[in-house]
mmCIF file of C-alpha atoms in Angstrom:
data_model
loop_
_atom_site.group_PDB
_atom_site.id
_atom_site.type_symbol
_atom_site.label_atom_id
_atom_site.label_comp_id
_atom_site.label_asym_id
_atom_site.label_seq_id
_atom_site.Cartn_x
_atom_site.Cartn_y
_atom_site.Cartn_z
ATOM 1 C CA UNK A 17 15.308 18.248 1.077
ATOM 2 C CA UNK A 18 16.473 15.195 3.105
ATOM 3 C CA UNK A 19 17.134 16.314 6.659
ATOM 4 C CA UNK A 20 20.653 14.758 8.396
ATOM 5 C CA UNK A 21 21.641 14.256 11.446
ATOM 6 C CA UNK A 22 25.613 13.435 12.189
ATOM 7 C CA UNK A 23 27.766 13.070 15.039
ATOM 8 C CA UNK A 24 30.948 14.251 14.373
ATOM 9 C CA UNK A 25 34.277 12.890 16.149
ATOM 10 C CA UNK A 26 36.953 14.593 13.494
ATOM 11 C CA UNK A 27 36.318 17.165 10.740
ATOM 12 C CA UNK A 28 37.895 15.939 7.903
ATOM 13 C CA UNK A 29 41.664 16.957 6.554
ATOM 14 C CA UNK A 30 42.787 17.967 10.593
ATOM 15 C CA UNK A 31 40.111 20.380 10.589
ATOM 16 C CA UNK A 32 38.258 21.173 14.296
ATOM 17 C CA UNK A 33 34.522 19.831 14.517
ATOM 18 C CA UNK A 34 32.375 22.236 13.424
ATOM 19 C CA UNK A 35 29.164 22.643 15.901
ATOM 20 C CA UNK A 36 27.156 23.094 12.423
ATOM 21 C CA UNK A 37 26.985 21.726 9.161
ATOM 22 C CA UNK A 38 24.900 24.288 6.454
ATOM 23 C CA UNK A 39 24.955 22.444 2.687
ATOM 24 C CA UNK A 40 23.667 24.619 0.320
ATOM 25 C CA UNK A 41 22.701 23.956 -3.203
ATOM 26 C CA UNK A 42 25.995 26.615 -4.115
ATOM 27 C CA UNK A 43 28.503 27.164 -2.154
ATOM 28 C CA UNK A 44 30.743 29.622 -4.510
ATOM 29 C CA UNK A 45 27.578 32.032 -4.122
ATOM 30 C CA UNK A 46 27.399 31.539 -0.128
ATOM 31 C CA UNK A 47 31.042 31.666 -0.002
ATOM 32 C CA UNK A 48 30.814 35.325 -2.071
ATOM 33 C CA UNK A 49 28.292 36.603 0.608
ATOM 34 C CA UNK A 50 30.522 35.616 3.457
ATOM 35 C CA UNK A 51 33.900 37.604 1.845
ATOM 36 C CA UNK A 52 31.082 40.462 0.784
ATOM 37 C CA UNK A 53 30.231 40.944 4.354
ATOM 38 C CA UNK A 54 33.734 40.790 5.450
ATOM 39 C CA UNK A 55 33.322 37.554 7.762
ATOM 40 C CA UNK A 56 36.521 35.770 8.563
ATOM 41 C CA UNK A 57 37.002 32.734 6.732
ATOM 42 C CA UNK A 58 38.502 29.881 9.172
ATOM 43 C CA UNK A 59 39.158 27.176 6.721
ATOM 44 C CA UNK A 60 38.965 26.129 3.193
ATOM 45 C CA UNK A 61 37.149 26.988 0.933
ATOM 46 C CA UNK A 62 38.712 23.263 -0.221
ATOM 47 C CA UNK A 63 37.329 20.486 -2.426
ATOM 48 C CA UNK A 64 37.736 17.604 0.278
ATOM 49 C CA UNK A 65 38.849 14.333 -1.041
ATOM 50 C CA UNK A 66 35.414 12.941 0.224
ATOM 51 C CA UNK A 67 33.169 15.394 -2.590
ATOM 52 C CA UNK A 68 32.203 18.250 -0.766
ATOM 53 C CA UNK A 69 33.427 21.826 -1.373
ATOM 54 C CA UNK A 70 33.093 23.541 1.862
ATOM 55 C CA UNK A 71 34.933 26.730 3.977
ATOM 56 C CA UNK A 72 34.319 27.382 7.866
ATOM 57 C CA UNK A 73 33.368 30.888 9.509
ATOM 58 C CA UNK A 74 32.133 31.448 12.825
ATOM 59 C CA UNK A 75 28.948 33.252 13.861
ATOM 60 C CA UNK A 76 28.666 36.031 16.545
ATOM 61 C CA UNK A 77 28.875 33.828 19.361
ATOM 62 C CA UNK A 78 32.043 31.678 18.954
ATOM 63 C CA UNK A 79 30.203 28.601 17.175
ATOM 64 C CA UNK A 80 31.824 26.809 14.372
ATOM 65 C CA UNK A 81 29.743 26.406 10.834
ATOM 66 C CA UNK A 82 30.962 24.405 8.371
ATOM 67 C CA UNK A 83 29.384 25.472 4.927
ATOM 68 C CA UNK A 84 29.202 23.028 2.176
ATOM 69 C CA UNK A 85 28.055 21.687 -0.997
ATOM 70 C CA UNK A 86 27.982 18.012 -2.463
ATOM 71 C CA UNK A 87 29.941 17.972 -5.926
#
């Protein structure tokens, strides 16, 4: 796995910055976890213009993750 490192200014499609970006090699099944455990969903999930599929949640302290996959 090829490790990235990004600074963000905008999130894509008038989305906030996320504090996190998480790809994963499916996000349908990570995205089926996250409803399963009954963790608000913040945005998406969306296929983004750009090719990613990704959705937003936020974890127990406030911080935005953006969850995503590469299509």
């Amino acid at each position: 796995m090829t490790i990235q490192i990004s600074v963000m200014s905008e999130g894509g499609s008038g989305t906030a910055v996320p504090d996190i970006s998480i790809e994963v090699d499916d996000v349908e099944e990570a995205l089926m976890r996250v409803q399963k455990a009954n963790i608000p969903i913040e945005y998406g999930p969306k296929t983004e213009p750009w090719g990613v599929r990704r959705f937003y949640v936020r974890d127990p302290l406030g911080k935005l993750i953006n969850i995503l996959q590469h299509e």
